[in-house]
PDB file of C-alpha atoms and ligand atoms in Angstrom:
ATOM      1  CA  MET A  98       0.367  -0.058   0.029  1.00 66.00           C
ATOM      2  CA  PRO A  99       1.784   3.742  -0.725  1.00 77.00           C
ATOM      3  CA  ILE A 100       2.259   5.473   2.052  1.00 93.00           C
ATOM      4  CA  GLU A 101      -0.372   7.878   2.003  1.00 97.00           C
ATOM      5  CA  ALA A 102      -0.187   9.322   5.256  1.00 98.00           C
ATOM      6  CA  ASP A 103       2.462   9.790   8.078  1.00 98.00           C
ATOM      7  CA  LEU A 104       1.250   9.851  11.358  1.00 98.00           C
ATOM      8  CA  HIS A 105       4.030  10.488  13.857  1.00 98.00           C
ATOM      9  CA  LEU A 106       6.145  13.728  12.817  1.00 97.00           C
ATOM     10  CA  HIS A 107       7.789  16.188  16.232  1.00 96.00           C
ATOM     11  CA  SER A 108       8.049  19.747  15.360  1.00 95.00           C
ATOM     12  CA  HIS A 109      10.884  22.615  17.445  1.00 92.00           C
ATOM     13  CA  TYR A 110       7.811  21.845  20.439  1.00 92.00           C
ATOM     14  CA  SER A 111       9.362  18.854  21.499  1.00 91.00           C
ATOM     15  CA  ASP A 112      12.423  17.500  20.571  1.00 89.00           C
ATOM     16  CA  GLY A 113      12.250  17.877  16.598  1.00 91.00           C
ATOM     17  CA  ILE A 114      14.320  20.500  14.978  1.00 89.00           C
ATOM     18  CA  HIS A 115      12.104  22.150  12.353  1.00 94.00           C
ATOM     19  CA  PRO A 116       8.999  24.342  13.192  1.00 95.00           C
ATOM     20  CA  PRO A 117       4.929  23.563  12.748  1.00 97.00           C
ATOM     21  CA  ALA A 118       5.539  25.082   9.345  1.00 97.00           C
ATOM     22  CA  ARG A 119       8.438  23.621   7.970  1.00 97.00           C
ATOM     23  CA  VAL A 120       7.335  19.908   9.087  1.00 97.00           C
ATOM     24  CA  VAL A 121       4.344  21.203   6.648  1.00 98.00           C
ATOM     25  CA  GLU A 122       5.877  22.017   4.059  1.00 97.00           C
ATOM     26  CA  MET A 123       8.058  19.004   4.156  1.00 96.00           C
ATOM     27  CA  ALA A 124       5.456  16.495   3.661  1.00 97.00           C
ATOM     28  CA  ALA A 125       3.399  18.800   1.066  1.00 97.00           C
ATOM     29  CA  GLY A 126       6.977  18.109  -0.625  1.00 96.00           C
ATOM     30  CA  ALA A 127       7.273  14.795  -0.065  1.00 95.00           C
ATOM     31  CA  GLY A 128       3.436  14.279  -1.685  1.00 96.00           C
ATOM     32  CA  LEU A 129       1.728  13.111   1.377  1.00 98.00           C
ATOM     33  CA  LYS A 130      -1.419  13.178   1.617  1.00 98.00           C
ATOM     34  CA  ALA A 131      -1.745  13.598   5.240  1.00 98.00           C
ATOM     35  CA  ILE A 132      -0.165  14.406   8.088  1.00 98.00           C
ATOM     36  CA  ALA A 133       0.034  14.160  12.013  1.00 98.00           C
ATOM     37  CA  LEU A 134       1.634  16.537  13.543  1.00 98.00           C
ATOM     38  CA  THR A 135       2.857  14.596  17.675  1.00 98.00           C
ATOM     39  CA  ASP A 136       5.175  16.050  19.779  1.00 96.00           C
ATOM     40  CA  HIS A 137       5.969  14.807  23.095  1.00 94.00           C
ATOM     41  CA  ASP A 138       3.013  15.930  25.879  1.00 93.00           C
ATOM     42  CA  THR A 139       2.239  19.669  24.596  1.00 94.00           C
ATOM     43  CA  VAL A 140      -0.158  20.458  21.245  1.00 96.00           C
ATOM     44  CA  GLU A 141       1.528  24.137  21.451  1.00 93.00           C
ATOM     45  CA  GLY A 142       2.517  23.674  17.383  1.00 95.00           C
ATOM     46  CA  ILE A 143      -1.010  22.390  16.445  1.00 97.00           C
ATOM     47  CA  ALA A 144      -2.198  25.609  15.301  1.00 96.00           C
ATOM     48  CA  GLU A 145       0.894  26.971  13.360  1.00 97.00           C
ATOM     49  CA  ALA A 146       1.503  23.506  11.867  1.00 98.00           C
ATOM     50  CA  LEU A 147      -3.086  24.689  10.258  1.00 98.00           C
ATOM     51  CA  ASP A 148      -2.159  26.982   9.844  1.00 97.00           C
ATOM     52  CA  ALA A 149       0.686  26.175   7.432  1.00 97.00           C
ATOM     53  CA  ALA A 150      -1.245  22.878   5.904  1.00 96.00           C
ATOM     54  CA  PRO A 151      -2.072  24.427   1.764  1.00 96.00           C
ATOM     55  CA  THR A 152      -4.633  22.611  -0.168  1.00 95.00           C
ATOM     56  CA  GLY A 153      -4.830  19.284  -0.388  1.00 95.00           C
ATOM     57  CA  LEU A 154      -2.749  17.766   2.906  1.00 98.00           C
ATOM     58  CA  LEU A 155      -4.776  17.313   5.978  1.00 98.00           C
ATOM     59  CA  VAL A 156      -3.402  18.550   9.313  1.00 98.00           C
ATOM     60  CA  ILE A 157      -4.378  16.319  11.693  1.00 98.00           C
ATOM     61  CA  PRO A 158      -4.097  17.449  15.610  1.00 98.00           C
ATOM     62  CA  GLY A 159      -1.992  14.719  17.195  1.00 98.00           C
ATOM     63  CA  VAL A 160       0.252  14.279  21.082  1.00 97.00           C
ATOM     64  CA  GLU A 161       2.861  12.074  21.622  1.00 97.00           C
ATOM     65  CA  LEU A 162       1.898  11.151  25.871  1.00 97.00           C
ATOM     66  CA  SER A 163       4.204  10.082  27.835  1.00 94.00           C
ATOM     67  CA  SER A 164       3.095   7.305  29.961  1.00 95.00           C
ATOM     68  CA  ASP A 165       3.900   3.604  31.791  1.00 92.00           C
ATOM     69  CA  TYR A 166       2.028   0.455  31.573  1.00 95.00           C
ATOM     70  CA  ARG A 167       3.788  -2.492  33.866  1.00 91.00           C
ATOM     71  CA  GLY A 168       7.321  -0.695  34.902  1.00 87.00           C
ATOM     72  CA  ARG A 169       7.977   0.875  31.552  1.00 89.00           C
ATOM     73  CA  GLU A 170       7.924   3.690  29.606  1.00 90.00           C
ATOM     74  CA  ILE A 171       5.413   3.946  27.180  1.00 95.00           C
ATOM     75  CA  HIS A 172       4.622   6.844  24.551  1.00 96.00           C
ATOM     76  CA  LEU A 173       0.537   7.127  23.500  1.00 98.00           C
ATOM     77  CA  LEU A 174      -0.128   8.888  20.030  1.00 98.00           C
ATOM     78  CA  ALA A 175      -3.750  10.631  20.589  1.00 98.00           C
ATOM     79  CA  TYR A 176      -4.853  11.935  17.375  1.00 98.00           C
ATOM     80  CA  PHE A 177      -7.749  14.430  16.615  1.00 98.00           C
ATOM     81  CA  VAL A 178      -7.920  16.321  19.478  1.00 97.00           C
ATOM     82  CA  ASP A 179      -9.439  19.225  19.732  1.00 97.00           C
ATOM     83  CA  PRO A 180      -6.284  21.479  20.595  1.00 96.00           C
ATOM     84  CA  ASP A 181      -8.105  23.770  22.654  1.00 96.00           C
ATOM     85  CA  ASP A 182      -9.755  20.884  24.512  1.00 97.00           C
ATOM     86  CA  ALA A 183      -9.328  23.070  28.618  1.00 97.00           C
ATOM     87  CA  SER A 184      -8.689  20.023  30.146  1.00 96.00           C
ATOM     88  CA  LEU A 185      -6.233  18.060  27.706  1.00 97.00           C
ATOM     89  CA  ARG A 186      -4.353  21.688  27.517  1.00 96.00           C
ATOM     90  CA  SER A 187      -4.184  22.566  31.556  1.00 95.00           C
ATOM     91  CA  ALA A 188      -2.815  18.878  31.542  1.00 96.00           C
ATOM     92  CA  LEU A 189      -0.280  18.592  29.154  1.00 95.00           C
ATOM     93  CA  ARG A 190       1.005  22.490  31.344  1.00 93.00           C
ATOM     94  CA  ARG A 191       1.473  20.637  34.302  1.00 93.00           C
ATOM     95  CA  TYR A 192       3.120  18.106  32.664  1.00 93.00           C
ATOM     96  CA  ARG A 193       5.062  20.492  30.355  1.00 90.00           C
ATOM     97  CA  GLU A 194       5.854  22.820  34.088  1.00 90.00           C
ATOM     98  CA  ASP A 195       7.248  19.315  35.514  1.00 92.00           C
ATOM     99  CA  ARG A 196       9.643  18.751  32.496  1.00 91.00           C
ATOM    100  CA  ALA A 197      10.752  22.345  33.005  1.00 91.00           C
ATOM    101  CA  THR A 198      11.386  21.754  36.949  1.00 93.00           C
ATOM    102  CA  ARG A 199      13.300  17.796  36.333  1.00 95.00           C
ATOM    103  CA  ALA A 200      15.535  19.774  33.321  1.00 95.00           C
ATOM    104  CA  GLU A 201      17.269  21.668  36.136  1.00 95.00           C
ATOM    105  CA  ARG A 202      17.459  19.061  38.435  1.00 96.00           C
ATOM    106  CA  MET A 203      18.989  17.059  36.153  1.00 97.00           C
ATOM    107  CA  VAL A 204      21.453  19.784  35.310  1.00 96.00           C
ATOM    108  CA  ALA A 205      22.081  20.400  39.003  1.00 96.00           C
ATOM    109  CA  ARG A 206      22.991  16.692  39.522  1.00 96.00           C
ATOM    110  CA  LEU A 207      25.036  17.233  35.957  1.00 96.00           C
ATOM    111  CA  ASN A 208      26.889  20.421  37.929  1.00 95.00           C
ATOM    112  CA  GLN A 209      27.878  18.477  40.563  1.00 96.00           C
ATOM    113  CA  LEU A 210      28.939  15.401  38.359  1.00 95.00           C
ATOM    114  CA  GLY A 211      31.578  18.259  38.421  1.00 94.00           C
ATOM    115  CA  ILE A 212      29.426  18.290  33.910  1.00 93.00           C
ATOM    116  CA  PRO A 213      29.276  22.636  33.303  1.00 92.00           C
ATOM    117  CA  ALA A 214      25.940  22.742  31.484  1.00 93.00           C
ATOM    118  CA  THR A 215      23.459  25.587  32.138  1.00 92.00           C
ATOM    119  CA  MET A 216      19.529  25.684  32.159  1.00 92.00           C
ATOM    120  CA  ASP A 217      19.669  28.484  29.681  1.00 90.00           C
ATOM    121  CA  GLU A 218      21.764  25.894  27.305  1.00 91.00           C
ATOM    122  CA  VAL A 219      18.602  23.703  27.717  1.00 92.00           C
ATOM    123  CA  HIS A 220      16.304  26.188  26.925  1.00 89.00           C
ATOM    124  CA  ALA A 221      18.142  27.068  23.620  1.00 87.00           C
ATOM    125  CA  ALA A 222      18.265  23.412  22.432  1.00 84.00           C
ATOM    126  CA  ALA A 223      14.380  22.926  23.639  1.00 85.00           C
ATOM    127  CA  GLY A 224      14.726  25.471  20.875  1.00 78.00           C
ATOM    128  CA  ALA A 225      10.742  26.479  20.523  1.00 74.00           C
ATOM    129  CA  GLY A 226      11.495  28.835  18.550  1.00 67.00           C
ATOM    130  CA  GLY A 227      12.740  31.149  21.410  1.00 64.00           C
ATOM    131  CA  ALA A 228       9.411  31.119  23.389  1.00 72.00           C
ATOM    132  CA  ARG A 229      10.230  28.858  26.742  1.00 72.00           C
ATOM    133  CA  GLU A 230       7.576  28.330  28.174  1.00 76.00           C
ATOM    134  CA  ARG A 231       6.170  27.144  25.472  1.00 80.00           C
ATOM    135  CA  ALA A 232       8.736  24.225  24.551  1.00 82.00           C
ATOM    136  CA  SER A 233       8.065  20.349  26.111  1.00 86.00           C
ATOM    137  CA  VAL A 234      12.371  19.949  27.641  1.00 89.00           C
ATOM    138  CA  GLY A 235      13.534  16.280  27.411  1.00 90.00           C
ATOM    139  CA  ARG A 236      16.640  14.689  27.454  1.00 94.00           C
ATOM    140  CA  PRO A 237      17.568  14.923  24.888  1.00 91.00           C
ATOM    141  CA  HIS A 238      17.913  18.842  24.870  1.00 91.00           C
ATOM    142  CA  ILE A 239      20.037  17.759  27.572  1.00 96.00           C
ATOM    143  CA  ALA A 240      22.000  15.049  25.430  1.00 95.00           C
ATOM    144  CA  ASP A 241      22.455  17.899  22.547  1.00 91.00           C
ATOM    145  CA  VAL A 242      24.378  20.311  25.131  1.00 95.00           C
ATOM    146  CA  LEU A 243      26.110  17.548  26.302  1.00 95.00           C
ATOM    147  CA  VAL A 244      27.757  16.276  23.161  1.00 94.00           C
ATOM    148  CA  ARG A 245      28.132  20.175  21.847  1.00 92.00           C
ATOM    149  CA  ARG A 246      30.372  20.704  25.418  1.00 93.00           C
ATOM    150  CA  GLY A 247      31.877  17.423  24.171  1.00 93.00           C
ATOM    151  CA  ALA A 248      31.647  15.901  27.061  1.00 92.00           C
ATOM    152  CA  VAL A 249      30.131  12.785  25.375  1.00 95.00           C
ATOM    153  CA  ARG A 250      30.621  11.264  21.745  1.00 94.00           C
ATOM    154  CA  ASP A 251      26.730  11.688  20.967  1.00 92.00           C
ATOM    155  CA  ILE A 252      23.101  11.298  21.913  1.00 90.00           C
ATOM    156  CA  ASP A 253      23.508   7.305  22.649  1.00 93.00           C
ATOM    157  CA  ASP A 254      26.818   8.093  25.039  1.00 95.00           C
ATOM    158  CA  ALA A 255      24.590  10.978  27.365  1.00 96.00           C
ATOM    159  CA  PHE A 256      21.932   8.444  27.522  1.00 95.00           C
ATOM    160  CA  ALA A 257      23.926   5.798  28.688  1.00 96.00           C
ATOM    161  CA  ARG A 258      26.267   7.414  30.746  1.00 96.00           C
ATOM    162  CA  TYR A 259      24.262  10.155  32.084  1.00 96.00           C
ATOM    163  CA  LEU A 260      21.045  10.254  31.099  1.00 96.00           C
ATOM    164  CA  GLY A 261      19.209   6.642  30.519  1.00 94.00           C
ATOM    165  CA  ARG A 262      16.935   5.428  33.798  1.00 90.00           C
ATOM    166  CA  GLY A 263      19.426   4.204  36.451  1.00 92.00           C
ATOM    167  CA  ARG A 264      22.117   6.641  35.602  1.00 96.00           C
ATOM    168  CA  PRO A 265      23.553   8.837  37.583  1.00 96.00           C
ATOM    169  CA  ALA A 266      21.822  12.422  35.891  1.00 96.00           C
ATOM    170  CA  TYR A 267      18.852  10.412  35.742  1.00 96.00           C
ATOM    171  CA  VAL A 268      15.437  12.449  37.270  1.00 95.00           C
ATOM    172  CA  ALA A 269      12.167  10.598  37.576  1.00 90.00           C
ATOM    173  CA  ARG A 270       8.840  12.492  36.092  1.00 89.00           C
ATOM    174  CA  SER A 271       5.570  12.561  36.181  1.00 87.00           C
ATOM    175  CA  SER A 272       3.200  11.116  33.556  1.00 90.00           C
ATOM    176  CA  ILE A 273       0.088  10.341  33.038  1.00 95.00           C
ATOM    177  CA  SER A 274      -1.147   6.427  33.797  1.00 95.00           C
ATOM    178  CA  VAL A 275      -3.099   4.964  30.735  1.00 97.00           C
ATOM    179  CA  PRO A 276      -6.571   4.719  32.295  1.00 97.00           C
ATOM    180  CA  ASP A 277      -6.011   8.996  32.251  1.00 96.00           C
ATOM    181  CA  ALA A 278      -5.015   9.029  28.989  1.00 97.00           C
ATOM    182  CA  ILE A 279      -7.810   7.131  27.429  1.00 97.00           C
ATOM    183  CA  ARG A 280     -10.278   9.397  29.116  1.00 96.00           C
ATOM    184  CA  LEU A 281      -8.552  13.189  28.541  1.00 96.00           C
ATOM    185  CA  VAL A 282      -7.758  11.772  24.736  1.00 97.00           C
ATOM    186  CA  ARG A 283     -11.560  10.545  24.806  1.00 96.00           C
ATOM    187  CA  ALA A 284     -12.577  13.718  26.573  1.00 95.00           C
ATOM    188  CA  ALA A 285     -10.949  15.312  23.935  1.00 96.00           C
ATOM    189  CA  GLY A 286     -12.386  13.865  20.756  1.00 96.00           C
ATOM    190  CA  GLY A 287      -9.361  11.920  19.991  1.00 97.00           C
ATOM    191  CA  ALA A 288      -8.762   8.392  19.840  1.00 97.00           C
ATOM    192  CA  LEU A 289      -5.738   6.572  21.261  1.00 98.00           C
ATOM    193  CA  VAL A 290      -2.794   4.733  19.965  1.00 98.00           C
ATOM    194  CA  VAL A 291       0.396   2.892  21.097  1.00 98.00           C
ATOM    195  CA  ALA A 292       3.094   4.171  19.649  1.00 98.00           C
ATOM    196  CA  HIS A 293       6.240   1.703  18.396  1.00 97.00           C
ATOM    197  CA  PRO A 294       5.941  -0.883  21.487  1.00 97.00           C
ATOM    198  CA  GLY A 295       8.182  -3.434  19.377  1.00 94.00           C
ATOM    199  CA  LEU A 296      10.981  -0.404  21.110  1.00 92.00           C
ATOM    200  CA  ASN A 297       9.795  -1.003  24.407  1.00 87.00           C
ATOM    201  CA  LEU A 298       6.926  -3.692  24.780  1.00 92.00           C
ATOM    202  CA  ALA A 299       6.594  -7.594  25.162  1.00 91.00           C
ATOM    203  CA  GLU A 300       4.199  -8.089  23.329  1.00 90.00           C
ATOM    204  CA  GLY A 301       1.255 -10.298  25.644  1.00 92.00           C
ATOM    205  CA  ASP A 302       1.904  -6.330  27.414  1.00 96.00           C
ATOM    206  CA  VAL A 303       0.955  -4.903  23.983  1.00 97.00           C
ATOM    207  CA  GLU A 304      -2.199  -7.073  23.475  1.00 96.00           C
ATOM    208  CA  ALA A 305      -3.133  -6.340  27.465  1.00 96.00           C
ATOM    209  CA  LEU A 306      -2.739  -2.392  26.715  1.00 97.00           C
ATOM    210  CA  VAL A 307      -4.501  -2.897  23.954  1.00 97.00           C
ATOM    211  CA  SER A 308      -7.498  -4.837  25.759  1.00 96.00           C
ATOM    212  CA  GLU A 309      -7.564  -1.577  27.768  1.00 96.00           C
ATOM    213  CA  GLY A 310      -9.282   0.150  25.398  1.00 95.00           C
ATOM    214  CA  LEU A 311      -7.048   1.630  23.010  1.00 97.00           C
ATOM    215  CA  ASP A 312      -8.004   2.086  18.905  1.00 97.00           C
ATOM    216  CA  GLY A 313      -4.975   1.122  17.263  1.00 98.00           C
ATOM    217  CA  ILE A 314      -0.830  -0.170  17.266  1.00 98.00           C
ATOM    218  CA  GLU A 315       1.544   1.631  15.251  1.00 98.00           C
ATOM    219  CA  VAL A 316       2.892  -0.944  13.483  1.00 98.00           C
ATOM    220  CA  LEU A 317       4.641   0.718  10.751  1.00 97.00           C
ATOM    221  CA  HIS A 318       7.695   2.747  12.355  1.00 97.00           C
ATOM    222  CA  PRO A 319      11.788   2.676  10.710  1.00 96.00           C
ATOM    223  CA  LYS A 320      12.435   0.928  14.280  1.00 95.00           C
ATOM    224  CA  HIS A 321      10.632  -1.803  13.929  1.00 96.00           C
ATOM    225  CA  ALA A 322      11.514  -5.256  12.246  1.00 95.00           C
ATOM    226  CA  GLU A 323      10.271  -6.540   9.801  1.00 95.00           C
ATOM    227  CA  ASP A 324       9.589  -9.997  11.737  1.00 95.00           C
ATOM    228  CA  GLN A 325       8.109  -7.888  14.403  1.00 95.00           C
ATOM    229  CA  ARG A 326       5.603  -5.972  12.073  1.00 96.00           C
ATOM    230  CA  ARG A 327       4.354  -8.665  11.260  1.00 97.00           C
ATOM    231  CA  ARG A 328       4.241  -9.843  14.925  1.00 96.00           C
ATOM    232  CA  LEU A 329       2.625  -6.658  15.499  1.00 97.00           C
ATOM    233  CA  GLU A 330       0.487  -7.582  12.663  1.00 97.00           C
ATOM    234  CA  ALA A 331      -1.645  -9.918  14.179  1.00 97.00           C
ATOM    235  CA  ILE A 332      -2.684  -8.877  17.254  1.00 97.00           C
ATOM    236  CA  ALA A 333      -3.317  -5.416  15.602  1.00 97.00           C
ATOM    237  CA  ARG A 334      -5.198  -8.156  14.322  1.00 97.00           C
ATOM    238  CA  ARG A 335      -6.711 -10.346  16.599  1.00 97.00           C
ATOM    239  CA  ALA A 336      -7.919  -7.051  19.173  1.00 96.00           C
ATOM    240  CA  GLY A 337      -9.337  -5.874  15.511  1.00 97.00           C
ATOM    241  CA  VAL A 338      -7.876  -2.335  16.319  1.00 98.00           C
ATOM    242  CA  ILE A 339      -6.447   0.041  13.840  1.00 98.00           C
ATOM    243  CA  ILE A 340      -3.040  -0.485  12.236  1.00 98.00           C
ATOM    244  CA  THR A 341      -1.021   2.520  12.319  1.00 98.00           C
ATOM    245  CA  GLY A 342       2.452   3.652  11.237  1.00 98.00           C
ATOM    246  CA  GLY A 343       4.525   7.036  10.722  1.00 98.00           C
ATOM    247  CA  SER A 344       8.539   7.897  10.651  1.00 97.00           C
ATOM    248  CA  ASP A 345       9.153  10.016  14.032  1.00 96.00           C
ATOM    249  CA  TYR A 346      10.437  12.100  11.760  1.00 96.00           C
ATOM    250  CA  HIS A 347      12.252  14.926  14.005  1.00 93.00           C
ATOM    251  CA  GLY A 348      14.871  17.227  11.650  1.00 91.00           C
ATOM    252  CA  PRO A 349      17.837  16.062  10.566  1.00 86.00           C
ATOM    253  CA  GLY A 350      20.685  15.187  12.872  1.00 74.00           C
ATOM    254  CA  ARG A 351      17.696  13.610  15.885  1.00 72.00           C
ATOM    255  CA  ASN A 352      17.572  10.248  14.385  1.00 71.00           C
ATOM    256  CA  ARG A 353      18.646   8.497  11.019  1.00 71.00           C
ATOM    257  CA  HIS A 354      14.985   8.124   9.323  1.00 83.00           C
ATOM    258  CA  ASP A 355      12.927  10.197   7.781  1.00 92.00           C
ATOM    259  CA  LEU A 356      10.173  12.217   6.974  1.00 94.00           C
ATOM    260  CA  ALA A 357       7.515   9.486   5.149  1.00 93.00           C
ATOM    261  CA  SER A 358       9.841   6.547   6.002  1.00 94.00           C
ATOM    262  CA  ALA A 359       6.710   4.679   6.864  1.00 95.00           C
ATOM    263  CA  GLY A 360       3.184   5.542   7.081  1.00 97.00           C
ATOM    264  CA  VAL A 361      -0.363   4.363   6.271  1.00 98.00           C
ATOM    265  CA  SER A 362      -2.929   5.042   3.224  1.00 97.00           C
ATOM    266  CA  MET A 363      -5.737   7.062   3.596  1.00 97.00           C
ATOM    267  CA  ALA A 364      -8.002   4.321   4.546  1.00 97.00           C
ATOM    268  CA  THR A 365      -6.782   4.243   8.013  1.00 97.00           C
ATOM    269  CA  VAL A 366      -6.982   7.844   8.352  1.00 97.00           C
ATOM    270  CA  ALA A 367     -10.611   7.264   7.660  1.00 97.00           C
ATOM    271  CA  SER A 368     -10.927   4.734  10.834  1.00 96.00           C
ATOM    272  CA  LEU A 369      -9.015   7.114  12.522  1.00 97.00           C
ATOM    273  CA  ARG A 370     -11.275   9.585  12.544  1.00 96.00           C
ATOM    274  CA  ALA A 371     -14.334   6.910  12.665  1.00 95.00           C
ATOM    275  CA  ARG A 372     -12.676   6.143  16.484  1.00 94.00           C
ATOM    276  CA  ALA A 373     -12.532   9.229  17.564  1.00 92.00           C
ATOM    277  CA  GLY A 374     -13.656  10.814  20.898  1.00 75.00           C
ATOM    278  CA  GLY A 375     -15.014   6.610  21.168  1.00 68.00           C
ATOM    279  CA  GLY A 376     -17.010   6.301  17.663  1.00 64.00           C
ATOM    280  CA  ARG A 377     -17.279   3.117  16.319  1.00 57.00           C
TER     281      ARG A 377
HETATM  282  P1  LIG B 588      11.965  12.317  28.495  1.00 97.92           P
HETATM  283  O1  LIG B 588      11.173  12.427  27.826  1.00 97.92           O
HETATM  284  O2  LIG B 588      12.476  13.726  28.500  1.00 97.92           O
HETATM  285  O3  LIG B 588      12.387  11.458  29.165  1.00 97.92           O
HETATM  286  O4  LIG B 588      12.570  11.854  26.990  1.00 97.92           O
HETATM  287  C1  LIG B 588      12.765  10.494  26.235  1.00 97.92           C
HETATM  288  C2  LIG B 588      13.008  10.427  25.148  1.00 97.92           C
HETATM  289  O5  LIG B 588      15.054  10.368  25.190  1.00 97.92           O
HETATM  290  C3  LIG B 588      12.587   9.454  24.252  1.00 97.92           C
HETATM  291  O6  LIG B 588      11.612   9.500  23.113  1.00 97.92           O
HETATM  292  C4  LIG B 588      13.735   8.609  23.409  1.00 97.92           C
HETATM  293  O7  LIG B 588      13.680  10.258  21.790  1.00 97.92           O
HETATM  294  C5  LIG B 588      14.656   9.438  24.110  1.00 97.92           C
HETATM  295  N1  LIG B 588      15.423   8.352  24.634  1.00 97.92           N
HETATM  296  C6  LIG B 588      14.891   7.916  24.984  1.00 97.92           C
HETATM  297  N2  LIG B 588      16.145   6.647  25.313  1.00 97.92           N
HETATM  298  C7  LIG B 588      17.164   6.717  24.960  1.00 97.92           C
HETATM  299  C8  LIG B 588      18.292   6.329  24.359  1.00 97.92           C
HETATM  300  N3  LIG B 588      19.172   5.540  25.426  1.00 97.92           N
HETATM  301  N4  LIG B 588      19.412   6.773  23.724  1.00 97.92           N
HETATM  302  C9  LIG B 588      18.722   7.887  23.035  1.00 97.92           C
HETATM  303  N5  LIG B 588      17.695   8.464  22.918  1.00 97.92           N
HETATM  304  C10 LIG B 588      16.420   8.146  23.665  1.00 97.92           C
HETATM  305 ZN1  LIG B 589      11.067  12.405  20.183  1.00 97.92          ZN
HETATM  306 FE1  LIG B 590       8.242   8.405  21.393  1.00 97.92          FE
HETATM  307 FE1  LIG B 591       8.073  10.423  18.552  1.00 97.92          FE
END
């Protein structure tokens, strides 16, 4: 099936490089018919993406929520949410504030370890067009600073030595529970899908998670191996949920996969829209 829709894209409001308008422009240039902007824990970029959408390119308001399930950090992709929904916005604002506080604590830990880094640098790395309070600050931004300062070789090294769970500069942050995510997204008119389960979940856990009330599984993701893809597809079919996909593109240098390197057809977009808000 041809890739018509890339349902997983990041902008500079989270850890992507480009402003939303640039992401939209690239998607149009790639000949896509639909995209979803799915920044981590924020919908700050949605309005700009919608404004930039040319005729013939559908921009689906989305968000990638950080959650946890059976002790694992997982990501949930919400689609067709109302970006102006008050409950959604206030929940996301709390997570954003928590991310900023947590980044400060991580920088303090790095400093205690003798590694000079400042919150100014982290905020600069977080981008958001210079609007600090609108950025969803995360470990990738701190990793950027460490790379730039030559304290680590690359992003992976930064996580392996300092930022990964259990490493000396790691600080946990609060994340939404799966039932709360389902309630919040449904109330905001959206559908909810588990992101790249091949990266962090056992297959039995994917099945259990989906049965909590998700609408789909992100089967098509650049980091899923072919055999993983096949097994996840089988789980989705058994559970009667939608097979979704996207490239998880963050911009040059942030990962090794291109925009539109994974995705779905417009028929899948229609199925998602039909499930949004709890519809069947
Ligand atoms: P945060 O949301 O601030 O906790 O950061 C989590 C993000 O960091 C994930 O979405 C990944 O993109 C990235 N990440 C997590 N673990 C690693 C790792 N070992 N190497 C590189 N990036 C990672
Ligand atoms: Zn990301
Ligand atoms: Fe993710
Ligand atoms: Fe992502």
